[in-house]
Amino acid sequence: MVAPDPVDARLLAVLAETGRAAVHELAQRLGMDPREAAMRLITLSGSGLPVLVGVECDPNGVRRALANAAAYGNYFGPPQSGPYAVHQSGPHQVQQPYGPQGPVSQPFPAQPQPQPQATWGPPQSAGWVRADQPQPKPVSRTGKIGSSLEADSLEGAHLQIQLVEVVDPADFLFTAAGYKLADGERAVVVHTEVTNASQVSYTSLPDMYLVLVTKTGETVTKAPVSLSSRPAHKLGVQPGETAGGHTVFVLPDATEVIQVRWSVRPEVDLNTLVWTIDD
């Protein structure tokens, strides 16, 4: 059996301490996304390790929820049985026994429409709007240490994220928490604060996709550790709430960090925020 990577090893170590725990509880202790923790546990279980990943529920409660959803048309159950014929002799000749079909519409020539006066620019640029419509206020996605930047979550929550501090190196904080660095490694601690300036709950881990960007363009993801003197982020930020947390990174001692980058997803998109680190 192949030895687990450091993240898996830490996850298994915490699981071994309790013997039995909910996935979200393990994820919270390690500062991980519960979905990632569940996927890793399932993979480890399939590799032969004595790990059982399960789920529990209230059967009657689940049945009532399904019944209520069906009553409001949100759940229709499995598809109804019954044969249907699909003829491949021509396009759009699918026979369906669900009732009489309406008359087949006939094509008609399209009428030319008057073209409004508009100014267009490249897609995703400020010019990609109608000239007679108000243009949105531009939002800055870049800044320096101490500045707050704005982004929207996948759920639609409007977030204001401040890069408060970057401690580099942070070896003394790392070792004081009981961890040990290998030869040629150093620790970096990033302190961020997230304000939910909307009425929509933010349900993800605020630093799930917070990374360091090196001078060579590589990214360094966070280490699965938390420091007692620098608490980690907790899952979710409620409307109107400001939540702070510290993210720990371990990287080669000679690596030069030039940016801190935050995203709502693993890949870079229009909501990605970047803070530049000055020398």
C-alpha positions as a printed Julia matrix, in Angstrom:
279×3 Matrix{Float64}:
   0.0    0.0     0.0
   1.34   3.45   -0.93
   2.04   5.72    2.02
  -0.51   8.57    2.35
   0.5   12.13    1.53
   0.95  14.64    4.42
  -2.66  15.85    4.25
  -4.0   12.28    4.38
  -1.58  11.42    7.17
  -2.77  14.35    9.29
  -6.4   13.47    8.6
  -5.83   9.87    9.66
  -3.94  10.96   12.78
  -6.84  13.12   13.97
  -9.31  10.32   13.14
  -7.21   7.82   15.11
  -7.39  10.07   18.18
 -11.18   9.78   18.35
 -11.84   6.52   16.55
 -15.2    7.81   15.38
 -16.22  11.32   14.3
 -18.37  13.18   11.8
 -16.62  14.27    8.64
 -17.39  17.95    9.18
 -15.92  17.8    12.69
 -12.65  16.35   11.39
 -12.56  18.95    8.62
 -13.11  21.8    11.09
 -10.26  20.63   13.32
  -7.9   20.58   10.33
  -9.18  23.73    8.63
 -10.3   21.75    5.57
 -13.34  21.83    3.36
 -15.69  19.0     4.5
 -16.11  17.88    0.88
 -12.37  17.46    0.45
 -12.08  15.6     3.75
 -14.91  13.24    2.76
 -13.35  12.52   -0.63
  -9.96  11.8     0.93
 -11.49   9.46    3.51
 -13.44   7.58    0.84
 -10.26   7.2    -1.23
  -8.3    5.98    1.79
 -11.06   3.5     2.63
 -10.97   2.14   -0.91
  -7.19   1.73   -0.77
  -7.43  -0.9     1.98
  -7.11   1.14    5.15
  -9.49   0.18    7.99
 -11.59   3.31    7.54
 -15.37   3.23    7.2
 -17.07   6.35    5.79
 -20.83   6.34    6.34
 -23.88   8.51    6.72
 -26.76   8.48    9.21
 -30.25   9.94    9.02
 -33.69   9.96   10.57
 -35.6    7.69    8.13
 -39.0    9.12    9.03
 -37.73  12.68    8.76
 -36.23  12.03    5.33
 -39.45  10.4     4.12
 -41.48  13.41    5.32
 -39.08  15.78    3.54
 -39.46  13.83    0.3
 -43.23  13.75    0.66
 -43.4   17.5     1.24
 -41.13  18.17   -1.73
 -43.3   15.98   -3.96
 -46.42  17.81   -2.81
 -44.95  21.11   -3.97
 -43.71  19.69   -7.25
 -40.01  19.77   -6.34
 -39.5   16.02   -6.48
 -41.24  13.72   -8.89
 -39.66  10.43   -7.89
 -38.18   7.93  -10.34
 -39.25   8.11  -13.99
 -42.46   6.27  -14.82
 -42.13   3.0   -16.65
 -43.53   2.51  -20.09
 -42.21   1.81  -23.55
 -41.62   4.53  -26.04
 -40.38   4.34  -29.59
 -37.6    6.38  -31.06
 -37.35   6.36  -34.85
 -34.04   7.25  -36.38
 -35.24   7.55  -39.97
 -35.46  11.33  -39.87
 -34.86  14.31  -37.65
 -37.23  15.03  -34.77
 -39.38  11.9   -35.24
 -39.74  10.85  -31.61
 -43.09   9.25  -30.83
 -44.28   9.87  -27.3
 -47.47   8.24  -25.85
 -48.15  11.06  -23.38
 -51.04  12.68  -25.21
 -51.96  14.39  -28.48
 -49.36  16.65  -29.92
 -50.11  20.19  -31.04
 -49.92  21.25  -34.66
 -46.48  21.45  -36.14
 -45.36  25.02  -36.48
 -44.34  26.25  -39.89
 -41.25  28.35  -40.46
 -41.78  31.98  -41.34
 -39.3   34.52  -42.6
 -37.63  36.58  -39.93
 -38.46  40.24  -40.0
 -35.56  42.68  -39.85
 -35.34  44.41  -36.51
 -34.05  47.93  -35.99
 -30.55  47.92  -34.55
 -30.11  50.1   -31.46
 -27.22  52.47  -31.29
 -24.73  50.77  -29.03
 -21.06  50.73  -28.28
 -19.46  47.34  -27.79
 -16.02  46.33  -26.68
 -14.15  43.08  -26.15
 -16.05  40.5   -24.03
 -15.59  40.91  -20.26
 -14.28  44.45  -20.73
 -15.74  47.77  -19.63
 -16.89  48.41  -23.21
 -19.09  45.29  -23.24
 -22.2   47.33  -22.34
 -24.8   49.45  -24.06
 -23.71  53.05  -24.42
 -27.14  54.26  -23.24
 -27.05  52.13  -20.06
 -25.25  53.08  -16.81
 -21.95  51.3   -16.47
 -21.15  49.48  -13.21
 -18.58  50.92  -10.89
 -15.24  49.2   -11.52
 -14.11  46.89   -8.74
 -10.43  46.58   -7.89
  -9.16  43.0    -7.68
  -5.56  43.85   -6.74
  -3.97  45.52   -3.74
  -1.2   45.44   -1.18
  -0.93  44.16    2.38
  -3.53  45.91    4.53
  -5.98  46.65    1.71
  -9.52  45.24    1.4
 -10.74  43.8    -1.9
 -14.25  42.72   -2.95
 -15.51  39.49   -4.51
 -18.71  37.45   -4.84
 -19.04  33.86   -3.64
 -20.61  31.03   -5.64
 -23.76  31.41   -3.5
 -24.01  35.12   -4.33
 -22.63  36.52   -1.07
 -20.76  39.82   -1.49
 -17.49  39.6     0.42
 -14.9   42.15    1.51
 -11.57  40.45    2.16
  -8.68  42.19    3.88
  -5.12  40.89    3.86
  -4.17  41.99    7.38
  -0.67  40.56    7.78
   1.91  38.25    6.24
   4.45  36.79    8.69
   7.44  35.52    6.69
   9.25  33.66    8.06
   6.97  32.33   10.81
   9.15  29.42   11.93
   8.89  30.44   15.59
   5.08  30.31   15.47
   5.17  26.94   13.68
   7.56  25.29   16.14
   5.85  26.85   19.17
   2.67  24.98   18.15
   4.53  21.67   18.35
   5.3   21.17   14.66
   8.72  20.58   13.16
  10.1   21.93    9.91
  12.34  19.8     7.73
  15.77  21.03    6.77
  15.52  23.72    4.11
  11.88  24.58    4.89
  10.25  27.68    6.32
   6.75  28.58    7.47
   4.63  31.54    6.41
   1.47  32.7     8.22
  -1.16  34.83    6.43
  -3.83  36.68    8.41
  -7.05  37.56    6.53
 -10.43  38.94    7.56
 -13.64  38.3     5.62
 -16.72  40.52    5.91
 -20.03  39.3     4.49
 -21.59  42.54    3.24
 -24.76  40.9     1.91
 -27.9   39.09    3.06
 -26.66  35.74    1.68
 -24.74  33.32    3.9
 -21.2   32.4     2.85
 -20.94  28.66    3.53
 -17.4   27.81    2.44
 -14.1   27.87    4.3
 -12.8   31.43    3.76
  -9.21  30.37    3.0
  -9.99  27.18    1.09
  -8.3   28.47   -2.08
  -5.92  31.0    -0.54
  -2.45  30.43   -2.03
   0.98  32.01   -2.2
   2.4   32.86   -5.62
   6.17  32.54   -6.07
   8.51  34.54   -8.28
   8.61  31.64  -10.74
   4.8   31.64  -11.07
   4.18  28.53   -8.98
   1.53  28.38   -6.26
   1.87  27.11   -2.7
  -1.28  25.74   -1.07
  -1.96  25.89    2.64
  -0.66  23.32    5.1
  -3.24  21.23    7.0
  -2.21  22.6    10.4
  -3.54  25.22   12.81
  -1.61  27.24   15.36
  -2.86  27.76   18.91
  -1.55  31.33   18.93
  -2.99  32.11   15.5
  -6.48  30.51   15.18
  -7.52  29.19   11.78
 -10.61  30.24    9.83
 -13.9   28.62   10.74
 -16.4   27.37    8.18
 -18.79  30.01    6.83
 -19.45  33.71    7.39
 -22.99  34.88    8.18
 -24.57  38.05    6.73
 -23.11  41.17    8.34
 -20.41  39.16   10.13
 -16.64  39.73    9.98
 -14.52  36.62   10.57
 -10.75  36.46   10.82
  -8.33  33.58   10.6
  -4.74  32.56    9.97
  -3.51  30.3     7.17
  -0.22  28.4     7.44
   2.06  27.61    4.51
   5.21  25.48    4.41
   7.61  26.01    1.49
  11.3   25.71    0.6
  13.41  28.26    2.43
  14.83  29.73   -0.79
  11.41  30.32   -2.4
  10.55  33.98   -2.98
   6.89  34.87   -2.47
   5.59  37.84   -4.46
   1.78  37.57   -4.14
  -1.08  36.29   -2.0
  -4.05  35.1    -4.09
  -7.65  34.34   -3.04
 -10.29  32.62   -5.18
 -13.76  31.16   -4.71
 -12.8   28.09   -6.78
  -9.57  26.19   -7.52
  -9.0   27.99  -10.82
  -8.46  31.69  -11.39
 -11.6   33.6   -12.47
 -13.05  37.12  -12.49
 -13.5   37.03   -8.69
  -9.86  36.19   -7.98
  -8.13  38.69   -5.69
  -4.38  39.35   -5.66
  -2.27  41.2    -3.08
   1.3   42.12   -4.02
   4.05  41.64   -1.46
   6.73  44.28   -1.58
  10.37  43.4    -1.01
